Amino acid sequence: MSAEPRVLRTDAETALIAAYEGARDTLPGNAEVQGLRAEAFARFRASGLPHRRVEEWKYTDLRALLREVPPLAARLSEKDAAAALALAPDRLGGLERYRLILVDGHFMPGLSDLGPLLLEGVEVEGAGLLFASQSAGKVVMTLPDIARTDAAVSLNTALAGDGVAIVVRPGVQLSRPLEILHVSTGVEASAFTRDALIVGAGAALRVVEVHVGRDGVIGHANSLAYVDVGADARLDWSKLQAAGDRASHLGSLVATVGAGARFNHLTVTAGASLSRSQSFVTIAGEGAEINLNGATMIGGDQHADVTLVLNHAKPGSRSRVLFKNVADGSADGVFQGKIIVAQEAQKTDGKMMAKQLLLSDDAAFVSKPELEIYADDVQCGHGSTSGRIDEAMLFYFLSRGIPRPDAERLLLQAFLADAVEAIGDEEVGAALEGVIEDWLSRRAPAEKAQ
Amino acid sequence: MLEIKNLHVEIDGKKILRGLDLSIGSGEVHAIMGPNGSGKSTLAYVLAGKDDYEVTGGDILFEGESILEMEPAERAAKGVFLAFQYPVEIPGVAGMTFLKAALNAQRKARGEAELTTPDFIRRVRQAADLLQMDQEMLRRPVNTGFSGGEKKRNEILQMALLEPKLCILDETDSGLDIDALRIVSEGVNALRSPARSTLVITHYQRLLNYIVPDKVHVMSAGRIVRTGGKELALELEARGYADYAADAA
Ligand SMILES: Nc1ncnc2c1ncn2[C@@H]1O[C@H](COP(=O)(O)OP(=O)(O)O)[C@@H](O)[C@H]1O
Ligand SMILES: [Mg+2]
């Protein structure tokens, strides 16, 4: 075999190259940032989209699965963006929160609650300014080693044109959850966004990252959230991926957690035909507490991947990972969770659990929890179970007169809600349980008919 | 109320019920006693409609209508209730949610309106009082972490709430201490009515001191081998099942 470079490109690869070449000169960022973009893009150009022989992407072969990448989305006028926003479903229902709005990947300050946030000590600006700023631009574009060279991350570094940059002053306790809403409108377009959140020491806030879009529209989104949780701070970050049914979604979280800080993360995955939500979390100080949770519910021919890399780089931290996944129809799910415990990270206490329920014969879910331990004085464990809804439990419901669809709905609700409850926030939890209920009631419409 | 005719049931090709006949009239309480493995729980499950079992012959008529083709939920809505020998734990589903779903599903199937929340709460309270159960337990997930006795009480509480026409109690006495046995039995007796029939499955005569049956049947190797009055239970208590086990072989 000769070692000549692969020249055959998929349509998606060709489109990504065209997108970068077309936007290169107008993407925001200082010279250093542009250099990082070029470097990241060169990585992509050399290797193409990841495929099944790339270990981290083995179960989500983007070369085969990612069919179309439409052109980069244009920025809508604020008026048009407001109209598009009004049409987008509010997946968080009555949750009282502050909102930051991005439409087709463009931050809409005029539609966002900047004033009240500033009054509470939270500064927000467009990521364009961040990319241009001297030191911060480099930081949010460089990223830790465990994330930097990942394919989706590299594409994001190359192409991220906007996003929100949020700075929470030390000690601030934000009174309401902060929603970062990514809306894609009806156009066939791609959006590359990078959001950044810096949480000052001792501050506490709740963030809900929401991705929504119209069904039937081919769209592509590649979003990345750069998160820095300061010492003794507390951040609860929930992500709801409810993209349209023909969209593809590649979302990354790159978080660094300081000493004594507490970081709770929850990923709720329901939308998109193809999605991957990946989290790269580094514990960079002693005595942090990390909870990474998720609920995935997919059906039809959806493919959804949740991948975690949790790096215990410092001693004495505790991590809990709990994922609850259900797959119906002929959907394919993937859960990959890797906990790394560095040699220095003695007294690490880490547990990871993934549970899957398959709701049909054609559905499949690959679950791969992994531990990579270099320290000797640690308490770590992981487990994974996959199966069907428990027949004995079902029969108990049936025997009490509860028809099968209702019985399944109640059992699945309980199963999935477990992961949502683990974030320990009743308000956000109730909103996200509403999303689960909604998915479950759409799954079995027959029993809804009166 | 219930008429079982020459019922044959298999599981995984293994014959378990072999020509069982049983007829229970309205308002009657019948007891089935028999050695372990004689097929008592199988009968209970088949009546409730569990689909692991294959009915290979015979019929089950409930109020004159065959229920063999009916789904378990449909049977329940018609008034068949099984108090399980081993009640199932349902983590994550609160007792109240479960009870409300059951009650309203049955009402809906019968064309009745859903209960209002106050009406529902009032009925649950009555049932809980009858079984001397703390309502706090019903806020917890169904049966989860309950003791054996608590689970059995919870079965009878559900029975009291759902007001079935045919109550099947499968070894409800096992795992109960003497006080709980009395409370549960009083609960069952309170539900006795001319319109309600009860089938009490038990291994021991003890329960029948509290729930006095109209008839006692002895089951062995998948058949009713003897039928008598309540005194038959005392005889079995004294002599054991040895006679019938031999008969079965
Ligand atoms: N799920 C099953 N699979 C195979 N055999 C079973 C199953 N359930 C019951 N049996 C067998 O059927 C027979 C009757 O069991 P069961 O009805 O539980 O008896 P009882 O309640 O009288 O003790 C026993 O021999 C038992 O082993
Ligand atoms: Mg039994």
XYZ file of C-alpha atoms and ligand atoms in Angstrom:
727
model
C 0.000 0.000 0.000
C 1.317 3.452 -0.864
C 1.174 6.230 1.686
C -0.178 8.882 -0.630
C -2.749 11.201 0.895
C -6.360 10.268 0.575
C -7.853 12.515 -2.073
C -11.332 11.094 -2.301
C -13.500 13.392 -0.194
C -17.038 12.802 0.988
C -19.593 15.479 0.155
C -19.542 16.618 3.750
C -15.750 16.910 3.755
C -15.811 18.890 0.530
C -18.463 21.196 1.981
C -16.451 21.734 5.170
C -13.366 22.648 3.178
C -15.386 25.069 1.078
C -16.921 26.579 4.195
C -13.539 27.195 5.778
C -11.966 28.556 2.633
C -14.878 30.876 2.072
C -14.969 32.184 5.641
C -11.296 32.112 6.561
C -10.660 35.769 5.953
C -13.710 36.997 7.814
C -13.720 34.693 10.859
C -13.136 36.739 14.010
C -9.898 36.515 15.954
C -6.487 38.045 16.369
C -3.463 36.720 14.510
C -2.745 34.103 17.153
C -6.295 32.821 17.004
C -6.200 32.721 13.218
C -3.045 30.658 13.496
C -4.831 28.208 15.811
C -7.716 28.011 13.372
C -5.361 27.254 10.489
C -3.592 24.593 12.526
C -6.896 22.970 13.527
C -8.135 23.017 9.973
C -4.918 21.517 8.689
C -5.541 18.589 11.059
C -8.972 18.093 9.580
C -7.747 18.443 6.018
C -5.100 15.795 6.628
C -7.312 13.186 8.262
C -10.797 14.004 6.989
C -13.861 13.168 9.029
C -13.265 10.509 11.668
C -14.346 6.987 10.815
C -14.608 3.622 12.505
C -10.866 3.047 12.560
C -10.409 6.141 14.718
C -10.746 4.701 18.216
C -12.727 7.590 19.757
C -15.157 7.636 16.850
C -15.403 3.915 16.288
C -19.136 3.766 16.921
C -19.969 7.078 15.270
C -18.429 6.881 11.861
C -18.850 10.453 10.690
C -17.389 9.706 7.298
C -20.302 7.365 6.666
C -22.996 9.055 8.747
C -22.525 12.772 8.139
C -24.034 13.166 4.688
C -24.530 16.867 4.240
C -22.999 19.994 5.640
C -24.928 22.986 4.290
C -23.207 26.384 3.889
C -22.539 28.567 6.920
C -25.633 30.376 8.143
C -25.943 34.098 7.588
C -26.702 36.434 10.478
C -30.367 37.381 10.569
C -31.465 40.889 11.363
C -32.606 41.233 14.937
C -36.180 41.577 13.744
C -36.057 38.373 11.701
C -34.247 36.609 14.531
C -36.987 37.671 16.944
C -39.606 36.311 14.580
C -37.726 33.007 14.274
C -37.370 32.837 18.047
C -41.094 33.344 18.491
C -41.728 30.299 16.318
C -39.285 28.057 18.178
C -40.863 25.812 20.800
C -40.018 26.677 24.407
C -38.768 23.329 25.634
C -38.254 24.556 29.178
C -41.885 25.529 29.628
C -42.501 27.770 32.573
C -38.969 27.767 33.936
C -38.092 31.267 35.105
C -34.682 32.079 33.743
C -32.419 34.560 32.056
C -31.883 33.942 28.373
C -29.002 34.339 25.977
C -30.133 33.828 22.415
C -28.197 32.558 19.446
C -29.984 32.248 16.124
C -28.362 30.113 13.425
C -25.118 30.375 15.335
C -25.162 34.143 15.760
C -25.448 35.789 19.160
C -28.380 38.173 19.432
C -27.521 40.575 22.254
C -30.654 42.611 21.630
C -32.834 39.559 22.321
C -30.878 38.499 25.406
C -31.223 39.458 29.061
C -27.900 41.247 29.317
C -29.040 44.024 31.642
C -30.399 41.924 34.500
C -27.396 39.611 34.249
C -24.998 42.513 34.553
C -26.862 43.728 37.623
C -26.242 40.356 39.225
C -22.544 40.413 38.373
C -22.527 38.406 35.164
C -20.929 39.989 32.100
C -21.828 38.722 28.659
C -20.424 39.623 25.286
C -20.270 38.073 21.839
C -17.538 35.506 21.379
C -16.216 37.505 18.425
C -14.782 39.991 20.895
C -13.324 37.176 22.938
C -11.515 35.656 19.966
C -10.009 39.080 19.280
C -8.864 39.717 22.830
C -5.171 39.302 23.602
C -4.880 36.535 26.163
C -8.383 35.106 26.433
C -8.694 34.438 22.715
C -5.778 32.085 22.773
C -6.988 30.306 25.899
C -10.468 29.493 24.635
C -9.086 28.388 21.269
C -6.182 26.298 22.549
C -7.978 23.918 24.956
C -6.511 21.110 27.088
C -4.809 18.167 25.429
C -7.643 15.705 26.053
C -9.888 17.776 23.770
C -7.798 19.796 21.357
C -7.132 17.309 18.606
C -10.557 15.710 18.566
C -12.098 15.936 15.107
C -15.278 17.787 16.079
C -13.314 20.110 18.343
C -10.790 20.858 15.579
C -13.560 21.740 13.164
C -15.071 23.974 15.791
C -11.770 25.726 16.418
C -11.354 26.316 12.713
C -14.865 27.539 12.014
C -16.460 28.950 15.183
C -17.697 32.362 14.134
C -19.693 33.466 17.153
C -21.004 32.447 20.535
C -21.454 33.932 23.974
C -18.673 34.724 26.393
C -19.858 34.862 29.984
C -17.850 35.988 32.964
C -19.290 35.425 36.422
C -17.572 37.528 39.052
C -16.229 35.754 42.118
C -18.817 35.104 44.775
C -21.839 35.863 42.587
C -24.846 33.649 43.287
C -27.037 33.922 40.228
C -30.671 33.928 41.282
C -32.127 32.258 38.211
C -30.934 29.627 35.786
C -29.246 31.026 32.701
C -30.441 29.567 29.424
C -28.109 29.608 26.436
C -30.520 28.977 23.606
C -29.249 27.877 20.225
C -32.076 28.112 17.732
C -31.772 27.047 14.165
C -34.368 28.514 11.874
C -35.895 26.976 8.791
C -32.932 27.465 6.497
C -30.607 24.659 5.479
C -27.447 25.970 7.044
C -24.575 25.172 9.353
C -23.662 26.900 12.575
C -20.301 26.726 14.326
C -20.355 28.326 17.752
C -18.049 28.557 20.693
C -19.408 29.674 24.036
C -17.196 30.431 26.998
C -18.106 30.579 30.656
C -15.688 31.683 33.318
C -17.022 31.120 36.821
C -15.160 33.152 39.418
C -14.077 31.664 42.723
C -16.939 30.886 45.066
C -19.617 31.841 42.548
C -22.647 29.647 41.912
C -24.956 29.396 38.960
C -27.117 27.111 36.908
C -26.883 27.024 33.128
C -29.213 25.322 30.693
C -27.840 24.956 27.179
C -30.649 24.289 24.749
C -30.477 23.347 21.087
C -33.696 23.435 19.106
C -34.546 23.468 15.444
C -37.297 22.783 12.980
C -38.108 19.244 11.941
C -37.603 18.414 8.280
C -34.748 20.881 7.778
C -31.259 19.628 6.999
C -29.023 21.588 9.314
C -25.651 21.078 10.883
C -24.472 22.463 14.192
C -21.062 22.193 15.777
C -21.049 23.874 19.162
C -18.418 23.956 21.835
C -18.684 25.237 25.370
C -15.486 26.203 27.089
C -16.042 26.224 30.830
C -13.719 27.215 33.625
C -15.060 26.594 37.123
C -13.055 28.541 39.680
C -12.061 27.323 43.113
C -14.965 26.588 45.441
C -17.443 27.622 42.774
C -20.535 25.669 41.900
C -21.828 25.159 38.403
C -24.830 23.093 37.387
C -24.863 22.829 33.617
C -27.654 21.041 31.825
C -27.702 20.517 28.107
C -30.819 19.746 26.150
C -30.241 18.572 22.606
C -33.624 18.816 20.924
C -32.494 19.634 17.404
C -34.774 19.048 14.415
C -35.241 15.510 13.151
C -33.033 15.936 10.065
C -30.290 17.901 11.766
C -26.816 16.766 12.678
C -25.377 17.981 15.952
C -21.799 17.798 17.196
C -21.524 19.352 20.631
C -18.497 19.504 22.873
C -18.002 20.606 26.419
C -14.485 21.371 27.554
C -14.449 22.053 31.271
C -11.758 22.661 33.825
C -12.783 22.395 37.454
C -10.835 24.079 40.239
C -10.099 23.040 43.808
C -13.083 22.449 46.042
C -15.463 23.299 43.216
C -18.599 21.419 42.385
C -19.612 20.768 38.804
C -22.824 18.998 37.883
C -23.460 18.261 34.267
C -26.488 16.728 32.636
C -26.971 15.880 28.971
C -30.493 15.238 27.768
C -30.479 13.939 24.210
C -33.685 13.685 22.224
C -33.281 15.373 18.845
C -31.259 15.273 15.616
C -30.883 12.379 13.212
C -27.164 12.245 13.968
C -25.645 13.593 17.138
C -22.683 13.408 19.368
C -22.399 15.228 22.683
C -18.939 14.907 24.082
C -17.571 16.204 27.352
C -13.941 16.635 28.256
C -13.657 17.457 31.915
C -10.409 18.060 33.747
C -10.254 18.206 37.507
C -7.464 20.696 37.983
C -7.624 21.251 41.742
C -7.937 19.099 44.838
C -11.212 18.095 46.423
C -13.589 18.819 43.572
C -16.916 17.109 43.209
C -18.167 16.161 39.756
C -21.454 14.661 38.666
C -21.888 13.821 35.017
C -25.334 12.578 34.162
C -27.362 11.984 31.099
C -30.586 10.740 29.655
C -30.779 9.737 26.016
C -34.055 8.875 24.320
C -33.953 8.036 20.671
C -36.131 6.278 18.132
C -36.714 5.995 14.392
C -33.349 5.847 12.683
C -31.599 8.301 14.984
C -27.970 7.866 15.861
C -26.920 9.480 19.136
C -23.555 9.319 20.820
C -22.600 10.602 24.247
C -18.905 10.467 24.994
C -17.156 11.549 28.172
C -13.552 11.890 29.127
C -13.140 12.777 32.773
C -9.589 13.420 33.836
C -8.858 13.331 37.560
C -5.575 15.225 37.368
C -5.439 16.199 41.056
C -5.938 14.252 44.291
C -8.951 13.868 46.517
C -11.848 14.435 44.142
C -15.088 12.593 43.858
C -16.905 11.864 40.629
C -20.202 10.203 39.878
C -21.343 9.375 36.381
C -24.859 8.113 35.748
C -26.402 7.662 32.318
C -29.840 6.326 31.500
C -30.497 5.559 27.875
C -33.443 4.263 25.899
C -33.552 3.369 22.231
C -36.646 2.573 20.206
C -37.312 1.881 16.517
C -34.077 1.137 14.714
C -32.102 3.788 16.578
C -28.435 3.392 17.411
C -27.070 4.759 20.646
C -23.557 5.072 21.943
C -22.305 5.787 25.433
C -18.568 6.015 25.959
C -17.269 7.084 29.317
C -13.645 7.204 30.248
C -12.392 8.112 33.689
C -8.682 8.824 33.835
C -6.982 8.971 37.214
C -3.524 10.516 37.004
C -0.681 9.148 39.076
C -0.844 12.207 41.274
C -4.595 11.884 41.840
C -4.540 9.751 44.999
C -7.738 9.344 47.029
C -9.869 9.683 43.954
C -13.366 8.331 44.383
C -14.994 7.675 41.030
C -18.038 5.707 40.001
C -19.626 5.347 36.615
C -22.847 3.614 35.665
C -24.707 3.380 32.375
C -28.040 1.658 31.975
C -29.778 1.037 28.713
C -33.258 -0.102 27.858
C -33.925 -1.279 24.343
C -37.533 -0.802 23.339
C -37.490 -2.698 20.076
C -35.694 -5.568 18.410
C -33.989 -3.282 15.914
C -32.685 -0.724 18.389
C -29.111 -0.985 19.578
C -26.987 0.729 22.186
C -23.258 0.383 22.598
C -22.073 1.171 26.105
C -18.406 1.414 26.859
C -17.369 2.611 30.301
C -13.611 2.619 30.878
C -11.216 3.338 33.690
C -7.621 4.344 33.134
C -5.966 4.461 36.520
C -2.386 5.477 37.204
C -2.699 6.131 40.956
C -2.727 3.305 43.523
C -4.844 4.640 46.369
C -8.190 5.143 44.685
C -11.747 3.878 44.826
C -13.124 3.551 41.340
C -15.723 1.409 39.709
C -17.919 1.231 36.697
C -20.786 -0.781 35.384
C -23.166 -1.021 32.512
C -26.380 -2.906 31.972
C -28.531 -3.258 28.888
C -31.846 -4.962 28.600
C -35.554 -4.753 28.059
C -38.223 -3.267 30.237
C -38.600 -5.651 33.162
C -41.473 -8.021 32.377
C -42.302 -8.671 36.016
C -42.683 -4.940 36.629
C -44.774 -4.553 33.506
C -47.065 -7.394 34.507
C -47.571 -5.802 37.916
C -48.872 -2.668 36.173
C -50.993 -4.650 33.717
C -52.517 -6.716 36.493
C -53.750 -3.478 38.056
C -55.514 -2.460 34.878
C -52.874 -0.080 33.547
C -52.611 -0.678 29.781
C -49.217 -1.565 28.384
C -48.390 1.809 26.738
C -49.120 3.666 29.993
C -47.223 1.092 32.002
C -44.181 1.461 29.755
C -44.432 5.226 29.887
C -44.468 5.285 33.686
C -41.592 2.818 33.942
C -39.487 4.681 31.378
C -40.217 8.020 32.977
C -38.959 6.666 36.290
C -35.943 5.116 34.614
C -34.872 8.306 32.820
C -35.828 10.760 35.555
C -33.271 9.103 37.785
C -30.471 10.724 35.788
C -32.205 14.105 35.777
C -32.835 14.035 39.513
C -29.157 13.389 40.087
C -28.401 17.053 39.320
C -30.425 17.961 42.388
C -32.186 21.019 40.964
C -35.950 20.846 41.237
C -36.768 23.716 38.894
C -34.496 22.766 36.026
C -35.179 19.102 36.766
C -38.933 19.593 36.414
C -38.462 21.354 33.080
C -36.282 18.567 31.736
C -38.578 15.859 33.069
C -41.230 17.619 31.025
C -39.067 17.030 27.955
C -38.861 13.338 28.838
C -42.623 13.120 29.351
C -43.125 14.791 26.024
C -40.872 12.296 24.264
C -42.593 9.378 25.951
C -46.072 10.562 25.086
C -45.088 11.026 21.448
C -43.542 7.577 21.435
C -46.873 5.847 22.057
C -49.654 8.012 20.699
C -52.193 5.185 20.653
C -53.003 5.355 24.334
C -53.519 9.119 24.151
C -56.592 8.703 22.005
C -59.618 9.078 24.253
C -68.715 -15.530 39.068
C -65.764 -17.747 38.135
C -65.900 -21.045 36.340
C -62.756 -22.911 35.395
C -63.305 -25.913 33.166
C -60.771 -28.653 32.569
C -57.906 -26.160 32.469
C -54.582 -27.337 31.087
C -51.567 -25.043 31.333
C -47.937 -25.477 30.327
C -44.833 -23.448 30.738
C -41.910 -24.109 28.430
C -43.559 -27.370 27.450
C -43.879 -28.496 31.067
C -47.432 -29.445 32.085
C -48.392 -27.655 35.266
C -52.177 -27.540 35.408
C -53.702 -30.804 34.239
C -57.437 -30.560 33.966
C -58.381 -28.213 36.750
C -62.062 -27.588 37.501
C -63.243 -24.943 39.905
C -66.411 -22.962 40.267
C -66.864 -20.012 42.636
C -70.238 -18.368 43.063
C -70.930 -14.719 43.824
C -70.107 -13.736 47.392
C -68.283 -16.989 48.118
C -64.858 -17.417 49.632
C -62.938 -20.464 48.477
C -59.567 -21.618 49.696
C -57.046 -23.611 47.713
C -54.460 -25.467 49.714
C -51.748 -27.717 48.479
C -48.104 -28.626 48.646
C -45.403 -26.431 47.175
C -45.133 -26.803 43.459
C -48.666 -28.093 42.984
C -49.494 -25.192 40.674
C -51.322 -22.736 42.946
C -49.407 -19.652 41.829
C -49.641 -20.797 38.238
C -53.414 -20.828 38.548
C -53.357 -17.344 40.074
C -51.158 -15.957 37.281
C -53.196 -17.598 34.554
C -56.348 -16.045 35.972
C -54.656 -12.639 35.946
C -53.422 -13.193 32.377
C -49.670 -13.507 32.643
C -48.485 -14.501 29.203
C -45.568 -16.765 30.127
C -48.115 -19.525 30.474
C -49.678 -21.408 27.639
C -53.242 -22.540 28.081
C -53.418 -25.780 26.102
C -56.933 -26.789 27.001
C -60.099 -25.859 28.841
C -61.593 -22.467 29.542
C -61.956 -19.773 32.184
C -65.304 -18.031 32.373
C -65.650 -14.860 34.396
C -69.244 -13.723 34.759
C -70.122 -16.158 32.001
C -67.572 -14.817 29.522
C -64.292 -16.444 28.518
C -61.359 -14.287 29.563
C -58.636 -16.384 27.952
C -58.187 -13.998 25.050
C -58.281 -10.874 27.210
C -55.224 -8.783 28.047
C -54.363 -8.614 31.746
C -55.361 -4.942 31.958
C -58.745 -5.741 30.445
C -59.320 -8.498 32.982
C -58.376 -6.125 35.773
C -60.843 -3.543 34.511
C -63.524 -6.224 34.510
C -62.795 -6.893 38.150
C -60.091 -9.564 38.447
C -57.487 -8.764 41.086
C -54.423 -10.762 42.066
C -52.623 -10.092 45.334
C -49.157 -11.380 44.424
C -47.255 -13.962 46.406
C -44.176 -11.859 45.666
C -45.215 -8.230 45.075
C -42.886 -6.453 42.653
C -40.723 -3.473 43.607
C -41.056 -0.551 41.190
C -38.211 1.881 41.849
C -38.915 5.443 40.789
C -42.691 5.213 40.546
C -44.399 6.708 43.593
C -47.134 4.604 45.155
C -49.657 7.403 44.713
C -48.838 7.733 41.005
C -49.267 3.998 40.577
C -52.572 3.879 42.440
C -53.956 6.819 40.524
C -52.897 5.352 37.185
C -54.512 2.028 38.079
C -57.744 3.475 39.375
C -58.185 5.874 36.487
C -57.226 3.306 33.844
C -59.868 0.925 35.190
C -62.450 3.681 35.358
C -61.663 4.737 31.817
C -61.979 1.162 30.568
C -65.412 1.002 32.190
C -66.455 4.324 30.691
C -66.360 6.159 34.008
C -64.928 9.642 34.549
C -61.491 10.176 36.101
C -61.518 10.817 39.812
C -60.863 14.319 41.045
C -57.729 14.610 43.138
C -59.594 15.184 46.443
C -61.832 12.205 45.730
C -58.786 10.069 44.947
C -56.975 11.179 48.105
C -60.038 10.426 50.201
C -60.298 6.888 48.829
C -56.617 6.229 49.367
C -56.902 7.449 52.931
C -59.815 5.094 53.584
C -57.917 2.143 52.175
C -54.771 3.056 54.109
C -56.772 3.351 57.325
C -58.334 -0.037 56.730
C -54.894 -1.629 56.407
C -53.385 0.580 59.130
C -50.762 1.772 56.715
C -48.980 5.081 56.995
C -49.759 7.171 53.920
C -46.131 8.244 53.917
C -45.347 4.795 52.543
C -47.475 5.514 49.513
C -45.363 8.501 48.597
C -42.370 6.213 48.356
C -41.713 4.147 45.230
C -44.037 1.152 44.970
C -42.944 -1.644 47.335
C -39.353 -0.453 47.135
C -37.538 -1.252 50.340
C -40.778 -2.443 51.962
C -40.613 -5.383 54.356
C -42.360 -8.592 53.314
C -45.321 -7.742 55.529
C -45.559 -4.183 54.210
C -45.657 -5.453 50.667
C -48.515 -7.811 51.487
C -50.441 -5.030 53.180
C -49.876 -2.863 50.157
C -51.434 -5.570 47.989
C -54.592 -5.599 50.065
C -54.628 -1.803 50.143
C -54.670 -1.832 46.349
C -57.426 -4.395 46.441
C -59.493 -2.223 48.779
C -58.980 0.778 46.525
C -59.717 -0.978 43.247
C -62.784 -2.831 44.559
C -62.518 -5.888 42.311
C -65.216 -8.518 41.869
C -62.844 -11.452 42.086
C -60.054 -11.279 44.642
C -57.259 -13.820 44.295
C -54.906 -13.897 47.247
C -51.742 -15.868 46.608
C -50.090 -16.763 49.911
C -50.904 -13.379 51.321
C -50.240 -14.807 54.772
C -46.632 -15.740 54.134
C -44.206 -13.266 55.641
C -46.797 -11.771 57.982
C -46.420 -11.719 61.737
C -49.498 -12.394 63.809
C -50.553 -8.738 64.134
C -50.130 -8.065 60.451
C -52.007 -11.267 59.670
C -54.939 -10.012 61.726
C -54.900 -6.571 60.082
C -54.683 -7.978 56.592
C -57.413 -10.532 57.279
C -59.684 -7.861 58.689
C -59.042 -5.859 55.550
C -60.013 -8.803 53.381
C -63.075 -9.558 55.489
C -64.198 -5.950 55.286
C -64.316 -6.372 51.526
C -66.496 -9.463 51.668
C -69.792 -8.789 49.974
C -72.478 -10.698 48.106
C -71.147 -9.228 44.853
C -67.532 -10.154 45.445
C -65.862 -13.559 45.338
C -62.535 -14.470 46.870
C -60.029 -17.186 46.155
C -57.567 -17.602 49.001
C -54.460 -19.581 48.129
C -52.489 -20.687 51.121
C -50.118 -23.270 52.340
C -51.218 -23.078 55.955
C -54.507 -23.391 57.700
C -53.697 -20.448 59.982
C -55.023 -17.763 57.608
C -58.352 -19.567 57.371
C -58.982 -18.978 61.063
C -59.264 -15.330 60.139
C -60.711 -15.512 56.649
C -63.254 -18.256 57.014
C -63.886 -19.970 53.677
C -67.111 -21.421 52.343
C -65.184 -24.188 50.623
C -61.706 -25.648 50.802
C -60.042 -27.351 47.825
C -56.931 -29.430 47.868
C -54.690 -29.031 44.884
C -52.082 -31.525 43.892
C -50.085 -31.884 40.707
C -52.185 -29.376 38.843
C -55.652 -30.627 39.769
C -58.236 -30.159 42.476
C -58.149 -33.541 44.160
C -60.525 -32.943 47.018
C -63.145 -30.391 48.030
C -64.758 -29.905 51.398
C -65.912 -27.364 53.957
C -63.716 -25.309 56.247
C -63.059 -28.347 58.444
C -61.000 -29.821 55.605
C -58.347 -27.219 56.353
C -58.053 -28.478 59.916
C -57.724 -32.014 58.714
C -54.922 -30.993 56.351
C -53.219 -29.140 59.158
C -53.262 -32.294 61.259
C -52.291 -34.801 58.577
C -50.199 -32.771 56.140
C -50.225 -33.139 52.376
C -48.513 -36.515 52.283
C -51.640 -38.350 51.133
C -52.070 -36.009 48.206
C -48.426 -35.822 47.220
C -48.484 -39.594 46.798
C -51.632 -39.285 44.774
C -49.915 -36.864 42.484
C -46.963 -38.982 41.553
N -41.588 -19.683 35.078
C -41.516 -21.021 35.280
N -40.719 -21.787 34.514
C -40.647 -23.127 34.698
N -41.337 -23.779 35.637
C -42.143 -23.074 36.439
C -42.288 -21.665 36.293
N -43.162 -21.222 37.221
C -43.533 -22.330 37.905
N -42.941 -23.434 37.438
C -43.092 -24.795 37.935
O -44.471 -25.075 37.978
C -44.777 -25.826 39.114
C -45.868 -25.128 39.891
O -45.348 -23.933 40.439
P -46.267 -22.925 41.241
O -47.480 -22.660 40.454
O -45.434 -21.757 41.633
O -46.643 -23.792 42.519
P -47.150 -23.366 43.958
O -47.587 -21.956 43.908
O -48.266 -24.328 44.209
O -46.016 -23.612 44.906
C -43.496 -26.016 39.885
O -42.958 -27.279 39.565
C -42.618 -24.925 39.371
O -41.271 -25.297 39.424
Mg -46.985 -20.235 44.994
